[in-house]
GROMACS .gro file of N, CA and C in nm:
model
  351
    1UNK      N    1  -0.919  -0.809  -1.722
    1UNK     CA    2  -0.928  -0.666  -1.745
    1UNK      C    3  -0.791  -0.600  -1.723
    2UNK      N    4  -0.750  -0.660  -1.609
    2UNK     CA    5  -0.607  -0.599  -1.620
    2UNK      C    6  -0.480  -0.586  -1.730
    3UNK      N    7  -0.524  -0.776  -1.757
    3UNK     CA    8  -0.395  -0.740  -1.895
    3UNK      C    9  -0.436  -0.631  -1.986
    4UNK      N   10  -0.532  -0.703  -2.033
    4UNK     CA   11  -0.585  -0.553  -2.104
    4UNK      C   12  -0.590  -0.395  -2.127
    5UNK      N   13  -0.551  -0.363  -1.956
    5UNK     CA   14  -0.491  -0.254  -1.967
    5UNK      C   15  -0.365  -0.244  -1.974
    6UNK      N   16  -0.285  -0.342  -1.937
    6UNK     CA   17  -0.183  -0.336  -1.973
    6UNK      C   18  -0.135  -0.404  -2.094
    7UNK      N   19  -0.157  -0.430  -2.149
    7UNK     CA   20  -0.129  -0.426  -2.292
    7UNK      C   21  -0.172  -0.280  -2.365
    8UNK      N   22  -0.263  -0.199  -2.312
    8UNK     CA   23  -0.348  -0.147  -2.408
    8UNK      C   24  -0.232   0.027  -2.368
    9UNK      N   25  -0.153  -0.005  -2.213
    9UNK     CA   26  -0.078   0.116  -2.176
    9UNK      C   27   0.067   0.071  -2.291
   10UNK      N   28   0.081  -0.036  -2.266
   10UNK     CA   29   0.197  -0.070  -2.382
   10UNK      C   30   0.186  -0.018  -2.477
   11UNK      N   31   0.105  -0.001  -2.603
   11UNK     CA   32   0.060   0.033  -2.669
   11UNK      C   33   0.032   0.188  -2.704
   12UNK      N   34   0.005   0.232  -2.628
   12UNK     CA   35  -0.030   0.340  -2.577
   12UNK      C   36  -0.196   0.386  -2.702
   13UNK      N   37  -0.235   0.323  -2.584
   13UNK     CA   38  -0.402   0.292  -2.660
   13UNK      C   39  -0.506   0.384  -2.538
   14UNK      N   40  -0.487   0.489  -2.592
   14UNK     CA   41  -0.499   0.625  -2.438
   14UNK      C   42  -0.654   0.576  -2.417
   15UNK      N   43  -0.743   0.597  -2.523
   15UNK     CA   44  -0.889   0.601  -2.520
   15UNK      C   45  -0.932   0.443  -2.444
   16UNK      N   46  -0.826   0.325  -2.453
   16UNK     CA   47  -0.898   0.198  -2.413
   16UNK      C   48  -0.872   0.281  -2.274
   17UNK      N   49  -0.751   0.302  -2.202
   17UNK     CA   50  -0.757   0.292  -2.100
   17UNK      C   51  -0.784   0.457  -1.983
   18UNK      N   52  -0.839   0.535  -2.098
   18UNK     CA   53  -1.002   0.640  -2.062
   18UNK      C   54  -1.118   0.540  -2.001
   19UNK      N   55  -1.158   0.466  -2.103
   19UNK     CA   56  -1.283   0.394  -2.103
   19UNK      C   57  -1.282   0.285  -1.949
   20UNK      N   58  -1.157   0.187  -1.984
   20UNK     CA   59  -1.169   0.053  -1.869
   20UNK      C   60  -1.105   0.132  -1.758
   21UNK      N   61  -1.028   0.209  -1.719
   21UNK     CA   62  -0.945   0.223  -1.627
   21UNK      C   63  -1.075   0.266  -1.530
   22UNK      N   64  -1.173   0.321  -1.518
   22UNK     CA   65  -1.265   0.395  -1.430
   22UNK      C   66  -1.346   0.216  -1.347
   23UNK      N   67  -1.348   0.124  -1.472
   23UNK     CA   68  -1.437   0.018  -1.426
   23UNK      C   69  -1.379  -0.072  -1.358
   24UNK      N   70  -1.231  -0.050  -1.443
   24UNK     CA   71  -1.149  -0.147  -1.288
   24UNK      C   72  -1.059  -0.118  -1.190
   25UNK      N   73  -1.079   0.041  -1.176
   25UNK     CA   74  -1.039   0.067  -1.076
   25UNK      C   75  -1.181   0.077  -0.930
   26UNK      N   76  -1.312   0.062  -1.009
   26UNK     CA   77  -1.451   0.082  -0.903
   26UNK      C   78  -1.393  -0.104  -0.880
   27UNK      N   79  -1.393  -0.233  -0.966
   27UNK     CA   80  -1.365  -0.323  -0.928
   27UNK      C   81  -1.258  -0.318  -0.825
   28UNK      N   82  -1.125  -0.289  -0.817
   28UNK     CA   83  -1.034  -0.320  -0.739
   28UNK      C   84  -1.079  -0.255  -0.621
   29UNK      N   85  -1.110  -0.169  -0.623
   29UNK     CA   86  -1.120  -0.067  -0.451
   29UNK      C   87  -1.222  -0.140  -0.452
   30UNK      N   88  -1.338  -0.302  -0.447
   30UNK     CA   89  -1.436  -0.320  -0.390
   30UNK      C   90  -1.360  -0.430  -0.333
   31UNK      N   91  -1.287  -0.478  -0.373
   31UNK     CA   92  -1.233  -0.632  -0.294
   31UNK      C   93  -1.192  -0.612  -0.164
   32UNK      N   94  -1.128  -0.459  -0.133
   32UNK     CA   95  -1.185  -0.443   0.028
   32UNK      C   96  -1.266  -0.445   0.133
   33UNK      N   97  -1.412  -0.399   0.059
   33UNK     CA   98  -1.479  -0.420   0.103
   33UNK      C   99  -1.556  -0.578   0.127
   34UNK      N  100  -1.546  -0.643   0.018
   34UNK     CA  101  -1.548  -0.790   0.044
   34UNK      C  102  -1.494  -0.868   0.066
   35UNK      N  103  -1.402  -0.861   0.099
   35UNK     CA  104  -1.205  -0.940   0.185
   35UNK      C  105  -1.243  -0.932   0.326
   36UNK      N  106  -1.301  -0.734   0.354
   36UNK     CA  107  -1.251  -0.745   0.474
   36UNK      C  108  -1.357  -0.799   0.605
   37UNK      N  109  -1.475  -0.926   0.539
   37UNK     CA  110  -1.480  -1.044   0.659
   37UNK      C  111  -1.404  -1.124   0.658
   38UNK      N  112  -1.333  -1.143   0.592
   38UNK     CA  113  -1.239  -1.277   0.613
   38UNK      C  114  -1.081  -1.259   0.703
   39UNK      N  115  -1.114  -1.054   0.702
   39UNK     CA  116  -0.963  -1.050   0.798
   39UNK      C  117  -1.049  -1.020   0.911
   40UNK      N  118  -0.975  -1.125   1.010
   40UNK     CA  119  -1.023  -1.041   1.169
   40UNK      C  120  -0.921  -0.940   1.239
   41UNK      N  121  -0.926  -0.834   1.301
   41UNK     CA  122  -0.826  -0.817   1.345
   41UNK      C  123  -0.788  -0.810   1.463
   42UNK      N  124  -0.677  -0.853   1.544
   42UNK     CA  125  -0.682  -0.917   1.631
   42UNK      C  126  -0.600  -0.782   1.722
   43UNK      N  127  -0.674  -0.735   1.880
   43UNK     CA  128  -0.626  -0.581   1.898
   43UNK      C  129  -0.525  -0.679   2.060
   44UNK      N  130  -0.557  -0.762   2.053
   44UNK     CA  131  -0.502  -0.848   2.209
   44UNK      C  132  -0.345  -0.876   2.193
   45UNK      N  133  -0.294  -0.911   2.014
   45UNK     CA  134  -0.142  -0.923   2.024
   45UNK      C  135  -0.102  -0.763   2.051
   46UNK      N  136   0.000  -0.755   2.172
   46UNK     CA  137   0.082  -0.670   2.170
   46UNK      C  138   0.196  -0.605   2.078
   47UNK      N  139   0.172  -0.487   2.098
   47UNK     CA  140   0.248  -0.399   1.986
   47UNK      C  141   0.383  -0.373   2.039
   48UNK      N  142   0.473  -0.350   1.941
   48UNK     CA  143   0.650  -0.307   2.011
   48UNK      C  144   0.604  -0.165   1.994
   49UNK      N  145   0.739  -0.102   2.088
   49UNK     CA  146   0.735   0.037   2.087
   49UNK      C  147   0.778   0.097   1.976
   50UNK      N  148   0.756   0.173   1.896
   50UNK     CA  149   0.824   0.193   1.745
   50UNK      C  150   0.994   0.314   1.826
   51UNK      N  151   0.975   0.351   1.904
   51UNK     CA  152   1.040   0.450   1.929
   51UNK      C  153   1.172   0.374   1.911
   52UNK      N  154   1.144   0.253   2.026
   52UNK     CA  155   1.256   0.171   2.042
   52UNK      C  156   1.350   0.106   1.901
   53UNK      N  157   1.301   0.068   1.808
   53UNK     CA  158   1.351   0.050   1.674
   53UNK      C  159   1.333   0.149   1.541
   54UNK      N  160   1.389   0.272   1.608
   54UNK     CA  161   1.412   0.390   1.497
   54UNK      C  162   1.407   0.335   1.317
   55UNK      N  163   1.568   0.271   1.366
   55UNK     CA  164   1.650   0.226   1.311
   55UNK      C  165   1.525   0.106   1.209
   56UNK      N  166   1.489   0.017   1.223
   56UNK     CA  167   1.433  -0.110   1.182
   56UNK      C  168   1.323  -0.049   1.086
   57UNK      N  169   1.249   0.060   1.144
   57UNK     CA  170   1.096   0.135   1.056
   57UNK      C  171   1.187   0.211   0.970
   58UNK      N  172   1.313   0.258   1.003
   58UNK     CA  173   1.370   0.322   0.864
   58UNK      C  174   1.387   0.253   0.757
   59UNK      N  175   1.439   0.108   0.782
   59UNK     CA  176   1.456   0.030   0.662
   59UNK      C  177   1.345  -0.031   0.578
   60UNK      N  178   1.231  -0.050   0.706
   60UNK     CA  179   1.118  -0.056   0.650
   60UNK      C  180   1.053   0.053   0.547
   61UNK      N  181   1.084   0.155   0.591
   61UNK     CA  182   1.072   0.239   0.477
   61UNK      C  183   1.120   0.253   0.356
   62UNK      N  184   1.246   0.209   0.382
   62UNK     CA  185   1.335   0.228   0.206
   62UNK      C  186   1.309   0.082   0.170
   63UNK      N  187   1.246  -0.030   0.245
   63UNK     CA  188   1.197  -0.165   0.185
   63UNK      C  189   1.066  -0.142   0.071
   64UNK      N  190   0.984  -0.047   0.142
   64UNK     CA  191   0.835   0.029   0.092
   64UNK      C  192   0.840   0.101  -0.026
   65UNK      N  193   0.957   0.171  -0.023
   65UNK     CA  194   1.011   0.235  -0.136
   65UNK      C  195   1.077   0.158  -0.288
   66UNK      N  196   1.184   0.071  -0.211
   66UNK     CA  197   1.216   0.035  -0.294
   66UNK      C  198   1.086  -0.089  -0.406
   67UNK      N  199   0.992  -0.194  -0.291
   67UNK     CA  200   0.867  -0.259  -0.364
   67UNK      C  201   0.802  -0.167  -0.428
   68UNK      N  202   0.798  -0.015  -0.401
   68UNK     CA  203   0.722   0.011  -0.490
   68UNK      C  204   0.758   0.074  -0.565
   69UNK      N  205   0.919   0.125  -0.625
   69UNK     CA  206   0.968   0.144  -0.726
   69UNK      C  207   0.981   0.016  -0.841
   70UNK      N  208   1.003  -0.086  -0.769
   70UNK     CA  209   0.948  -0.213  -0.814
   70UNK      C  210   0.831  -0.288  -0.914
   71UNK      N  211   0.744  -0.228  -0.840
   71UNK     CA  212   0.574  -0.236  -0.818
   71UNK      C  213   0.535  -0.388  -0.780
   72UNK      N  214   0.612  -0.385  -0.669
   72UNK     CA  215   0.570  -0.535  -0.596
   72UNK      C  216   0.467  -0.512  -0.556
   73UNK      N  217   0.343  -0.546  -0.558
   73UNK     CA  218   0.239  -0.538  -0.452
   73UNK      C  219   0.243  -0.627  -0.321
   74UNK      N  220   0.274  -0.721  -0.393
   74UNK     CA  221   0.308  -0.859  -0.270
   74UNK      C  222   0.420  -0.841  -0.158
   75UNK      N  223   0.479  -0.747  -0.225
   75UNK     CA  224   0.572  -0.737  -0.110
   75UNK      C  225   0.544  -0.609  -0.024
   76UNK      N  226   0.489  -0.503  -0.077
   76UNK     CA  227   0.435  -0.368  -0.054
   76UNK      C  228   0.320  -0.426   0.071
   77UNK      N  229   0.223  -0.535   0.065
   77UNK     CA  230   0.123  -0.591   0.142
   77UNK      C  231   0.201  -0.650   0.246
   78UNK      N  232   0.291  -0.739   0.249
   78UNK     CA  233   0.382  -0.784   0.372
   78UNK      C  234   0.462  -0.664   0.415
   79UNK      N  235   0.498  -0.642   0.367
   79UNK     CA  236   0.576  -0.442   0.478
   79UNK      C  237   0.472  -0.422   0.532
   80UNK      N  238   0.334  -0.348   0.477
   80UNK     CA  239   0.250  -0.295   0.542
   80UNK      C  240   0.189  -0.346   0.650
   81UNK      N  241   0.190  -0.522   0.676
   81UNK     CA  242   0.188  -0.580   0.774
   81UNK      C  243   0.304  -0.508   0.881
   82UNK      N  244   0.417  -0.542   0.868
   82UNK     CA  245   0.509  -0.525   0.909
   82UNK      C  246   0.568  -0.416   1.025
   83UNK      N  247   0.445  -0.320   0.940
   83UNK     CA  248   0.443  -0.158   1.048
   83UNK      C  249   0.328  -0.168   1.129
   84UNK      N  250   0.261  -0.264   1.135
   84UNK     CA  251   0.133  -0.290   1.192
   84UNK      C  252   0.186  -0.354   1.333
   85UNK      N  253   0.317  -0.408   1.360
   85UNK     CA  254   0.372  -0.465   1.446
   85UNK      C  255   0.412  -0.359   1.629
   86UNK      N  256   0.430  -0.244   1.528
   86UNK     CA  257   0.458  -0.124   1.595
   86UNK      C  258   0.360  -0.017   1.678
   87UNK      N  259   0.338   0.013   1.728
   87UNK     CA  260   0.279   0.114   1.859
   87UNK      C  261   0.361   0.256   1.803
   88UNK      N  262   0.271   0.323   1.749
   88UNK     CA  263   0.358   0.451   1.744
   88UNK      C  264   0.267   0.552   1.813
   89UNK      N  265   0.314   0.712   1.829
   89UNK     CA  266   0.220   0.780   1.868
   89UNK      C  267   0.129   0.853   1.743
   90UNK      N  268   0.046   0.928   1.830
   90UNK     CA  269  -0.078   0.993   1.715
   90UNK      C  270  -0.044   1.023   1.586
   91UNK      N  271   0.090   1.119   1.624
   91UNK     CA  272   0.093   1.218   1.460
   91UNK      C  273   0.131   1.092   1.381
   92UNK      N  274   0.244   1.013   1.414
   92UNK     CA  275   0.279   0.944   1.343
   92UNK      C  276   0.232   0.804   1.290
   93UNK      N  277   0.134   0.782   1.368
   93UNK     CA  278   0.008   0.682   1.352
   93UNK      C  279  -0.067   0.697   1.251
   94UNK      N  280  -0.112   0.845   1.182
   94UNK     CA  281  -0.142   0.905   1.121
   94UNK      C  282  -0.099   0.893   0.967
   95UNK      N  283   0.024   0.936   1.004
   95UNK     CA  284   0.132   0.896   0.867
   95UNK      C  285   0.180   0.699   0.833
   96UNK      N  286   0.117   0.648   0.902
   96UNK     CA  287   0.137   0.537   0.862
   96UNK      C  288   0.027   0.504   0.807
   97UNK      N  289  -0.110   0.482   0.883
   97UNK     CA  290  -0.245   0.550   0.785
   97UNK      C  291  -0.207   0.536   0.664
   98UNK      N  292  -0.192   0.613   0.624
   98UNK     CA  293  -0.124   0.742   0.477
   98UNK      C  294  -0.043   0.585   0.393
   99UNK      N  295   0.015   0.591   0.474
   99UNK     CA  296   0.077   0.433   0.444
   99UNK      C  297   0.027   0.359   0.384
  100UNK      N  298  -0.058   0.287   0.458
  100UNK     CA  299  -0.136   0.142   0.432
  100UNK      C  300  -0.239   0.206   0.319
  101UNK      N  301  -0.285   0.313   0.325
  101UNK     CA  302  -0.399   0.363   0.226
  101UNK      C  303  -0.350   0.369   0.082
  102UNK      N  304  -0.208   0.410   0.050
  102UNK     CA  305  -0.140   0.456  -0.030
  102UNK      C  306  -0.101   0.268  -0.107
  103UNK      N  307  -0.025   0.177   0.023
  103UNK     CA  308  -0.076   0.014  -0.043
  103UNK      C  309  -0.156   0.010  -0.099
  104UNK      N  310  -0.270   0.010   0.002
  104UNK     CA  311  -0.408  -0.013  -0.059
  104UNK      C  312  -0.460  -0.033  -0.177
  105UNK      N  313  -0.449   0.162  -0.217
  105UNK     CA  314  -0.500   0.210  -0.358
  105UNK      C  315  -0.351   0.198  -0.448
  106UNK      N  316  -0.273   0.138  -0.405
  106UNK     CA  317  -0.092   0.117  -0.468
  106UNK      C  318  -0.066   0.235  -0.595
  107UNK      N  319  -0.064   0.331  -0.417
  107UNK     CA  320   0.018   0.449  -0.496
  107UNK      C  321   0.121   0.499  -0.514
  108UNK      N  322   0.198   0.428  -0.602
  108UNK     CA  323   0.352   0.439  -0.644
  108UNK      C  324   0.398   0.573  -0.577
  109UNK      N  325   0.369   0.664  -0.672
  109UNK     CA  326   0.431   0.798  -0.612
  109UNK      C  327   0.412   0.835  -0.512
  110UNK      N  328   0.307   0.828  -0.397
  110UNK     CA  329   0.327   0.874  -0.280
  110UNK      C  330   0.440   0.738  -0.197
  111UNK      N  331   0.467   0.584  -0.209
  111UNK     CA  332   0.531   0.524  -0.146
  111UNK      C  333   0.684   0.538  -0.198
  112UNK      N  334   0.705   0.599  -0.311
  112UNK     CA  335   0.822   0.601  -0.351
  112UNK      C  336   0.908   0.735  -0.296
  113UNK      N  337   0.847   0.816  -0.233
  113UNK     CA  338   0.852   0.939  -0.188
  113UNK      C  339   0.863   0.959  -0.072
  114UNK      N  340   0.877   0.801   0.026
  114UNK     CA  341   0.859   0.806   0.176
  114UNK      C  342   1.011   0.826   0.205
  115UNK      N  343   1.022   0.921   0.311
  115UNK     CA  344   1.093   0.980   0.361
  115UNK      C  345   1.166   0.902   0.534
  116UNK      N  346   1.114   0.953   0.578
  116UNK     CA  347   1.109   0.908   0.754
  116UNK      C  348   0.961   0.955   0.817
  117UNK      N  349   0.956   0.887   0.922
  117UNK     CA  350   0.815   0.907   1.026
  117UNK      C  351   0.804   1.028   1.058
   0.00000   0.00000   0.00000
């Protein structure tokens, strides 16, 4: 289904991808829900302090940016690990959220747009 849409955006075949884009985008947002027994997540490894590596989550950010100017997903999924390593506080816990959700549903324009924490 995917090539298909992408061939069909190549093209610029608007009405195919009116029609499929709704059915495989209900497909893709379900593989979360059925993936996520197979991830456990584990709350016992300790987290670093994010405060302490300003510097390191910044690059992680323009890493996030740049995969997804890209449109790496594969690499967009290992970053998002990556910030998972970190202990931050609320607000900004928040905005990482925003983060992983934005992977998730791999939303170019909001990850290409990341700024700082």
């Amino acid at each position: 289904m995917a090539k298909v849409l992408e061939d069909a955006a190549r093209n610029s075949e608007v009405e195919v991808l009116r029609t499929m884009m709704p059915v495989f985008l209900d497909c893709w947002y379900s593989y979360r829900t059925k993936l996520e027994v197979l991830v456990q997540e584990n709350d016992s490894v300790p987290k670093t302090n994010a405060d302490d590596f300003a510097e390191d989550i910044g690059q992680l950010l323009q890493a996030i940016n740049k995969a997804a100017e890209d449109m790496d997903i594969d690499a967009l999924d290992a970053l998002g690990k990556e910030l998972d390593i970190f202990c931050f506080n609320e607000d900004v816990q928040e905005k990482v959220n925003k983060i992983h959700k934005a992977i998730a549903e791999f939303d170019v324009d909001f990850l290409q747009n990341l700024k700082e924490m």
